[in-house]
Short mmCIF file of C-alpha atoms in Angstrom, two decimals:
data_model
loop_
_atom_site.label_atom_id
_atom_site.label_comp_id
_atom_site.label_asym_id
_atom_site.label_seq_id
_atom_site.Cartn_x
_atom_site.Cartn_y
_atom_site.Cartn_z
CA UNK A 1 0.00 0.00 0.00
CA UNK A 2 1.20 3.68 -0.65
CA UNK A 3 2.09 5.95 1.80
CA UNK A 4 0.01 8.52 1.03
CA UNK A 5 -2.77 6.19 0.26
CA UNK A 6 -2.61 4.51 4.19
CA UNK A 7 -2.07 8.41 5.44
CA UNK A 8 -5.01 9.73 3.54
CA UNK A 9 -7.20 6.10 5.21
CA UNK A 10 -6.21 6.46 8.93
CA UNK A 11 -6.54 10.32 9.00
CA UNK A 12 -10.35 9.38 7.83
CA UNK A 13 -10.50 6.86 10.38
CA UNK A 14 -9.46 9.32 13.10
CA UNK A 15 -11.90 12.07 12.15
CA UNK A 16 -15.31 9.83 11.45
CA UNK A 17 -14.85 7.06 13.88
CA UNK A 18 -12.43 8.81 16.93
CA UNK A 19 -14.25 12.28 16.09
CA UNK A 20 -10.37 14.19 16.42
CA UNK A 21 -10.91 17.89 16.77
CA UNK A 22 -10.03 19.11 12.20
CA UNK A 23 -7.39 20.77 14.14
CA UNK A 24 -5.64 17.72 15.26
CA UNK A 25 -5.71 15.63 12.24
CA UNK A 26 -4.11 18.68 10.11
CA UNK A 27 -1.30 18.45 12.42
CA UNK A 28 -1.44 14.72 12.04
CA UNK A 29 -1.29 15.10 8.04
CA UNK A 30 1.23 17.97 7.61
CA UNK A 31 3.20 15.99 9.98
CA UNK A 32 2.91 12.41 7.59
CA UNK A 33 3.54 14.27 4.50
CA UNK A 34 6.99 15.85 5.93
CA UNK A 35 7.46 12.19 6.94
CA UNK A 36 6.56 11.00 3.07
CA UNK A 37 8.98 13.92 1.74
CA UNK A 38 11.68 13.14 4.56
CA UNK A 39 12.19 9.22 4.46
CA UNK A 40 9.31 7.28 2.53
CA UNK A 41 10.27 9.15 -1.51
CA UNK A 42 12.02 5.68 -2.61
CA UNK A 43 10.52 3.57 0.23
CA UNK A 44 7.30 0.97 0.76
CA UNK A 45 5.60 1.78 3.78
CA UNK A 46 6.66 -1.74 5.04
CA UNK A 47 10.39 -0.93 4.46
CA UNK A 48 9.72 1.84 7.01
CA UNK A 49 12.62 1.67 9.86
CA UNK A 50 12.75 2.06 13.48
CA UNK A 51 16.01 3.92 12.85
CA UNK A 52 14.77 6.46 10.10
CA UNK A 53 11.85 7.64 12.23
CA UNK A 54 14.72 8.24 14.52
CA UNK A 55 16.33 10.45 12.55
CA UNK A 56 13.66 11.84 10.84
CA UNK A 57 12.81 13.06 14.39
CA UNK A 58 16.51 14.05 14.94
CA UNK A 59 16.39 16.34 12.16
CA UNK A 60 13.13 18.09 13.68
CA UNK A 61 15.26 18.51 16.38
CA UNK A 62 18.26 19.80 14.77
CA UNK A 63 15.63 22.38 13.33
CA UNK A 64 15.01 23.96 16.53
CA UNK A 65 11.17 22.70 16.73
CA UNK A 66 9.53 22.98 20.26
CA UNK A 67 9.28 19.58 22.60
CA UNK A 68 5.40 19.67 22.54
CA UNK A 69 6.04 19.85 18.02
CA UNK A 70 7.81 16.74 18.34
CA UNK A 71 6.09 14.46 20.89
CA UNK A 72 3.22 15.51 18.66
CA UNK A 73 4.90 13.96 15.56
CA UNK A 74 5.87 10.77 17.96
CA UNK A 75 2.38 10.41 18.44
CA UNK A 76 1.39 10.79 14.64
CA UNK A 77 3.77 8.13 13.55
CA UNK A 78 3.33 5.57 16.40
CA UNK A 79 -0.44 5.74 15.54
CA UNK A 80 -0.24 5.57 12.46
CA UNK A 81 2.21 2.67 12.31
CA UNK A 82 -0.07 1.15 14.78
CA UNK A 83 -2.51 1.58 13.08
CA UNK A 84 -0.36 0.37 9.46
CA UNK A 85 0.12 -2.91 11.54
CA UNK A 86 -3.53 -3.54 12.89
CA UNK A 87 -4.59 -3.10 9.46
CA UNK A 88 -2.27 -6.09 8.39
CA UNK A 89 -0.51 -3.10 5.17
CA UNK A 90 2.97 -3.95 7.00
CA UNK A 91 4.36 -6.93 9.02
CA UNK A 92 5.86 -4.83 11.86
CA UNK A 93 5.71 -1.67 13.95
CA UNK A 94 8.31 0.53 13.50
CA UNK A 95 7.36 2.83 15.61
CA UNK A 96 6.22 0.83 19.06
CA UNK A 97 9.91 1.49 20.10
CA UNK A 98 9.65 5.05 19.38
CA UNK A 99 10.08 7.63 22.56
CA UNK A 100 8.34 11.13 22.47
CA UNK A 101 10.48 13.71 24.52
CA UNK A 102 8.70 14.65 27.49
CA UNK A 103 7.26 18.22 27.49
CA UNK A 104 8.05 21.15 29.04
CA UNK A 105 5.26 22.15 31.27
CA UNK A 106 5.09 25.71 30.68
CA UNK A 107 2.96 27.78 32.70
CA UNK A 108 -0.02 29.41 30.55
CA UNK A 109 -0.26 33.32 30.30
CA UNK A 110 -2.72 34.96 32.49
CA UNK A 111 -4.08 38.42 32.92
CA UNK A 112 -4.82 39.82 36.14
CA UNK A 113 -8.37 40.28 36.76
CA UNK A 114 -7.60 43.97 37.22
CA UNK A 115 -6.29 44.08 33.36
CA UNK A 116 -9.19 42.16 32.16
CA UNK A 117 -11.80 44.85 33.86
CA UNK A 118 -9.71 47.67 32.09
CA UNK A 119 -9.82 45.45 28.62
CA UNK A 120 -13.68 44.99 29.26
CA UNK A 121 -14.49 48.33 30.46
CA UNK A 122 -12.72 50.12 27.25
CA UNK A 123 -14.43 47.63 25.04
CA UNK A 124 -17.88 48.15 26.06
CA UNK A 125 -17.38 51.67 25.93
CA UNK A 126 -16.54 51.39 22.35
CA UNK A 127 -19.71 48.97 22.06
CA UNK A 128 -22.08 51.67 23.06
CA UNK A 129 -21.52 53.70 20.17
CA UNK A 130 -23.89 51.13 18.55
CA UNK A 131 -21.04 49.55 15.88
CA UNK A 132 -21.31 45.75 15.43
CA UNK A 133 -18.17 45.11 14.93
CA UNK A 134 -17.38 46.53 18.19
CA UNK A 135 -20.29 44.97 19.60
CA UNK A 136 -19.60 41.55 18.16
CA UNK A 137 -16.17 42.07 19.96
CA UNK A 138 -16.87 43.03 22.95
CA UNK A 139 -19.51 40.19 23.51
CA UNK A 140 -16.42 38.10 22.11
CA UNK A 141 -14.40 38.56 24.80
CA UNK A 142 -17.16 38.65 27.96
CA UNK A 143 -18.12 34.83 26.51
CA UNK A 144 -14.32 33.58 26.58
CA UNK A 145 -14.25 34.65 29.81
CA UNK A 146 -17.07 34.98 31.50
CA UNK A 147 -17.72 30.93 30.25
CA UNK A 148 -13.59 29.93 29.83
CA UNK A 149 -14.63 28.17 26.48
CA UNK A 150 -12.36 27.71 23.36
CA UNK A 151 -12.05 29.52 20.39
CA UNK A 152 -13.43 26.33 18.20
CA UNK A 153 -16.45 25.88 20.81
CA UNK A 154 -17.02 29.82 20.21
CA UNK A 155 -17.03 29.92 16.86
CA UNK A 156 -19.22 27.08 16.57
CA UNK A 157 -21.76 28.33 18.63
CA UNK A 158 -25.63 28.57 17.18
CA UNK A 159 -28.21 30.99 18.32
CA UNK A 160 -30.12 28.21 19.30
CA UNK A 161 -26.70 27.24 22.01
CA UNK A 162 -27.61 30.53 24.17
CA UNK A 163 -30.03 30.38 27.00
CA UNK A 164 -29.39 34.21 28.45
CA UNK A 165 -32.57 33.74 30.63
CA UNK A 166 -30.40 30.96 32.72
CA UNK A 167 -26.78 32.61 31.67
CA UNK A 168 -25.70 29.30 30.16
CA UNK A 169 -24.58 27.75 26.58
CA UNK A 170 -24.65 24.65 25.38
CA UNK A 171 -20.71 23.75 23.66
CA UNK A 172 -19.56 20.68 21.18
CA UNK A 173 -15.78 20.35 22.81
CA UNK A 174 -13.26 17.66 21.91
CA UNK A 175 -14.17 14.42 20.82
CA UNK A 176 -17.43 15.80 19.84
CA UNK A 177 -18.23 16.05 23.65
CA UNK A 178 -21.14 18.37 24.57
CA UNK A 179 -21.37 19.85 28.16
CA UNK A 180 -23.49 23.46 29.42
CA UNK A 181 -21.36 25.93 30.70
CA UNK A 182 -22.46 28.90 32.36
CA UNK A 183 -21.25 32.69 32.23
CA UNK A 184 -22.15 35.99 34.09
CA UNK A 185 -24.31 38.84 33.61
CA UNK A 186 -21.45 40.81 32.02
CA UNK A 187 -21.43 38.59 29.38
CA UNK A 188 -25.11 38.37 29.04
CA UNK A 189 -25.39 41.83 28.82
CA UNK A 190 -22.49 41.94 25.66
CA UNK A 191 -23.79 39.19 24.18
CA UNK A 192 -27.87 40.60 24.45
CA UNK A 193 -26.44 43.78 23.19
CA UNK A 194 -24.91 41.98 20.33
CA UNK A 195 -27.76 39.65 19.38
CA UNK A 196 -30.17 42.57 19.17
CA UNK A 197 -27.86 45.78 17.84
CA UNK A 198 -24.96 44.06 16.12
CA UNK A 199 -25.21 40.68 14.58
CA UNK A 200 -28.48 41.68 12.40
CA UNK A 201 -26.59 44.21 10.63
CA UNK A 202 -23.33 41.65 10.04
CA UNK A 203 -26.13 38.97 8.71
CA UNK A 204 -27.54 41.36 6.15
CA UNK A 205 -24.29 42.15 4.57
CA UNK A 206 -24.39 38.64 3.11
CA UNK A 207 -26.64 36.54 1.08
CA UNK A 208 -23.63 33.84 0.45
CA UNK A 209 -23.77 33.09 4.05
CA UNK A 210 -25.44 30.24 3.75
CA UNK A 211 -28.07 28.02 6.46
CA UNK A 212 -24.73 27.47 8.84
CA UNK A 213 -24.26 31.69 8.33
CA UNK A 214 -28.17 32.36 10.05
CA UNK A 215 -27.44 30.06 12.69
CA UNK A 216 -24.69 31.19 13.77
CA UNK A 217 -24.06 33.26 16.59
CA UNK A 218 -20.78 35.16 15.86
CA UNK A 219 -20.45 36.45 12.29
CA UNK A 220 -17.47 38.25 10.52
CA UNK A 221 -17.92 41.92 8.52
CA UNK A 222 -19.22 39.57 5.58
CA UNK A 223 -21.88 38.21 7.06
CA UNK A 224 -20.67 34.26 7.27
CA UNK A 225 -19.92 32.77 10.28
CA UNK A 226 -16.53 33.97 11.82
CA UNK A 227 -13.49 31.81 11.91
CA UNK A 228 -11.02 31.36 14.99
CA UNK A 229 -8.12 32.91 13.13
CA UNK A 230 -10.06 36.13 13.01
CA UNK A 231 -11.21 35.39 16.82
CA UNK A 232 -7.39 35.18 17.70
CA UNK A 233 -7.01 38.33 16.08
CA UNK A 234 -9.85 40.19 17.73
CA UNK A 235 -8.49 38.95 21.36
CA UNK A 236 -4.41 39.66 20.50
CA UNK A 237 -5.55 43.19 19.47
CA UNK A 238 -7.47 43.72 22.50
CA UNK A 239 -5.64 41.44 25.54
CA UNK A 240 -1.68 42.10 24.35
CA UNK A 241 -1.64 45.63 26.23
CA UNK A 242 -3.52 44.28 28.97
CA UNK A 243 -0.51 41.35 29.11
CA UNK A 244 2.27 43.36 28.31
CA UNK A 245 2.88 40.92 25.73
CA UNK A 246 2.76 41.63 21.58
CA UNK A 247 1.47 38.09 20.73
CA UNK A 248 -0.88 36.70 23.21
CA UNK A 249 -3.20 33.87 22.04
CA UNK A 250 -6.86 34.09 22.51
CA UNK A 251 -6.35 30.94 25.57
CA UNK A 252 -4.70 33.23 27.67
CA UNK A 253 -8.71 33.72 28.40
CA UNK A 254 -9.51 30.46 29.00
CA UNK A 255 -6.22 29.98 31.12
CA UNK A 256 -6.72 33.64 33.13
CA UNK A 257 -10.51 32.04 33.50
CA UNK A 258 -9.70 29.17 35.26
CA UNK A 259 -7.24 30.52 37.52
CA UNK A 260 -9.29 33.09 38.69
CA UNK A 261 -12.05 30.82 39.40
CA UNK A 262 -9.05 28.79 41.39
CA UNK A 263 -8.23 31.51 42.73
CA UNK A 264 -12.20 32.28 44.09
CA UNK A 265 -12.13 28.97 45.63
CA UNK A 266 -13.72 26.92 43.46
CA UNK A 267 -12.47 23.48 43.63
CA UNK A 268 -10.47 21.34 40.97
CA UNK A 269 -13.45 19.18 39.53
CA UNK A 270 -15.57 21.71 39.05
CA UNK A 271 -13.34 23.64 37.00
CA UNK A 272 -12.40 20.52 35.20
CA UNK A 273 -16.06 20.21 34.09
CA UNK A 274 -16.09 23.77 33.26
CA UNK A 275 -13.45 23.64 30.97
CA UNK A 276 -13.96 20.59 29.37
CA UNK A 277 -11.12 18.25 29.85
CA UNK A 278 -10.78 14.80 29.74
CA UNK A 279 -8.36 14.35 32.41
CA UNK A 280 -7.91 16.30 35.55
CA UNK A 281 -4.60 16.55 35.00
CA UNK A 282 -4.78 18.95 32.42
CA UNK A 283 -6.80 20.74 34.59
CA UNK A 284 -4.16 20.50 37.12
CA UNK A 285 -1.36 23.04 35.69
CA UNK A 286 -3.83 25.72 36.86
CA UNK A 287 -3.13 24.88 40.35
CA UNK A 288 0.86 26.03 39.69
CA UNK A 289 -0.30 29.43 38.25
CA UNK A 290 -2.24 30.04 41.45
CA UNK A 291 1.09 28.68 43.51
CA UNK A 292 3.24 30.83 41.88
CA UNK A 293 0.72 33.96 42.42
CA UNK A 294 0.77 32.56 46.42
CA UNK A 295 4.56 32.32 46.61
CA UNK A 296 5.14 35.79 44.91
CA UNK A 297 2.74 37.36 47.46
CA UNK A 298 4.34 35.95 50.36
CA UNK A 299 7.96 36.86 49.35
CA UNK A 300 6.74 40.57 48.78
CA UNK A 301 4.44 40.92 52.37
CA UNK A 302 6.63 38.25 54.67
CA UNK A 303 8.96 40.28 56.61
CA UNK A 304 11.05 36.50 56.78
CA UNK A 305 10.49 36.04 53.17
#
């Protein structure tokens, strides 16, 4: 079987039958096809070796690519080899041997909840002049934070999602995984404000938006339903001064979210279900942003610090 032929199979595999975010099985295929280019031009998939995944890796390395870049392309290649071998298209795994690096755990950005009230403030300020774009913005950002959501569950929200009456909205997360989250009267306030003053406008601009366009609840200056490269735009714009940063991701929302709520008291579970993950220790790295925060306050009051 072709390499590109058993790529293009298990990538279909992992989006209809494992339901991988479209985000993760890009990776997954720009990282095969630099494998295909790298080590598999004049090579069956079966004459694959432990040893030129190796250095195919090696070279990523050599490259300068980040820890979390490569265990992400360990994990591509070991499943798909896996896979390859389940499959009966080769004899043997190559890649069962195959080590990922471990990862640096780097502590996510957050904003203080002091920055995020200035960020907020100016924003809805420059919503009540009645623009939608502003509007649309500012209801943006309330929602990230107010609920801690992602971009993709954002921008794939439907009108239909939104209960204002009980604050809440209903998400599709990872693995196609639906949960309610809820979010405050801030951001039911932006996002009312929106609804009503803003979004009608956007959806007029467009008859090319299509049935997904009217449902949806965020829409771009076209009138189709926005995208989360123009939502990471919006929040870098708006949240960089706040950080003090000039490229800060639109997470830094979700991450400043759940630390405050940390921070507030609530416990570790809860938050977990908030955000959406699988495994509490994702959730967990939130817990060392909130140490860090305890540790620098006590070296600057502690007389003995």
């Amino acid at each position: 079987m072709r390499m590109d032929d058993a790529v293009t199979a298990w990538l279909d595999e992992l989006a209809r039958v494992r339901r991988l975010s479209p985000a993760t099985v890009r990776a997954y295929r720009s990282d095969l096809a630099d494998l295909s280019a790298g080590i598999t031009a004049d090579v069956a998939l079966a004459e694959v070796t432990l040893e030129d995944l190796r250095a195919w890796l090696w070279d990523a390395t050599r490259r300068g690519d980040a820890r979390s870049t490569i265990a992400r392309r360990t994990a591509a290649v070991r499943g798909f080899f896996a896979w390859a071998t389940e499959a009966g298209h080769i004899p043997t795994d190559p890649g069962v041997r195959l080590v990922a690096p471990k990862r640096g755990r780097t502590l996510p950005a957050v904003a203080t909840a002091e920055a995020l009230e200035g960020v907020l403030e100016r924003m809805a300020s420059a919503a009540a002049s009645g623009d939608p774009l502003a509007l649309r913005d500012h209801a943006i950002l309330e929602l990230l934070y107010g609920a801690g959501i992602r971009v993709s569950e954002l921008c794939g929200l439907d009108v239909d999602d939104l209960d204002l009456d009980r604050a809440t909205a209903r998400v599709l997360g990872k693995g196609a995984k639906e949960r309610v989250v809820p979010f405050g009267s801030p951001a039911v306030r932006a996002v009312q404000a929106y609804l009503v003053r803003g979004r009608p406008t956007l959806a007029a601009r467009s008859a090319e938006g299509g049935l997904g366009a009217a449902r949806a609840v965020f829409l771009g200056a076209r009138g189709a339903r926005l995208g989360p490269r123009a939502v990471h735009a919006v929040v870098t714009r708006e949240l960089g001064e706040a950080l003090g940063r000039d490229a800060v991701g639109a997470h830094a929302l979700r991450h400043s979210a759940a630390t405050h709520l940390l921070d507030g008291g609530a416990d570790l579970r809860t938050v977990q279900e908030l955000l959406g993950h699988a495994s509490l220790g994702t959730t967990q790295i939130y817990t060392h942003v909130s140490s860090e925060r305890l540790v620098a306050s006590y070296r600057q009051a502690h007389p003995r610090a």
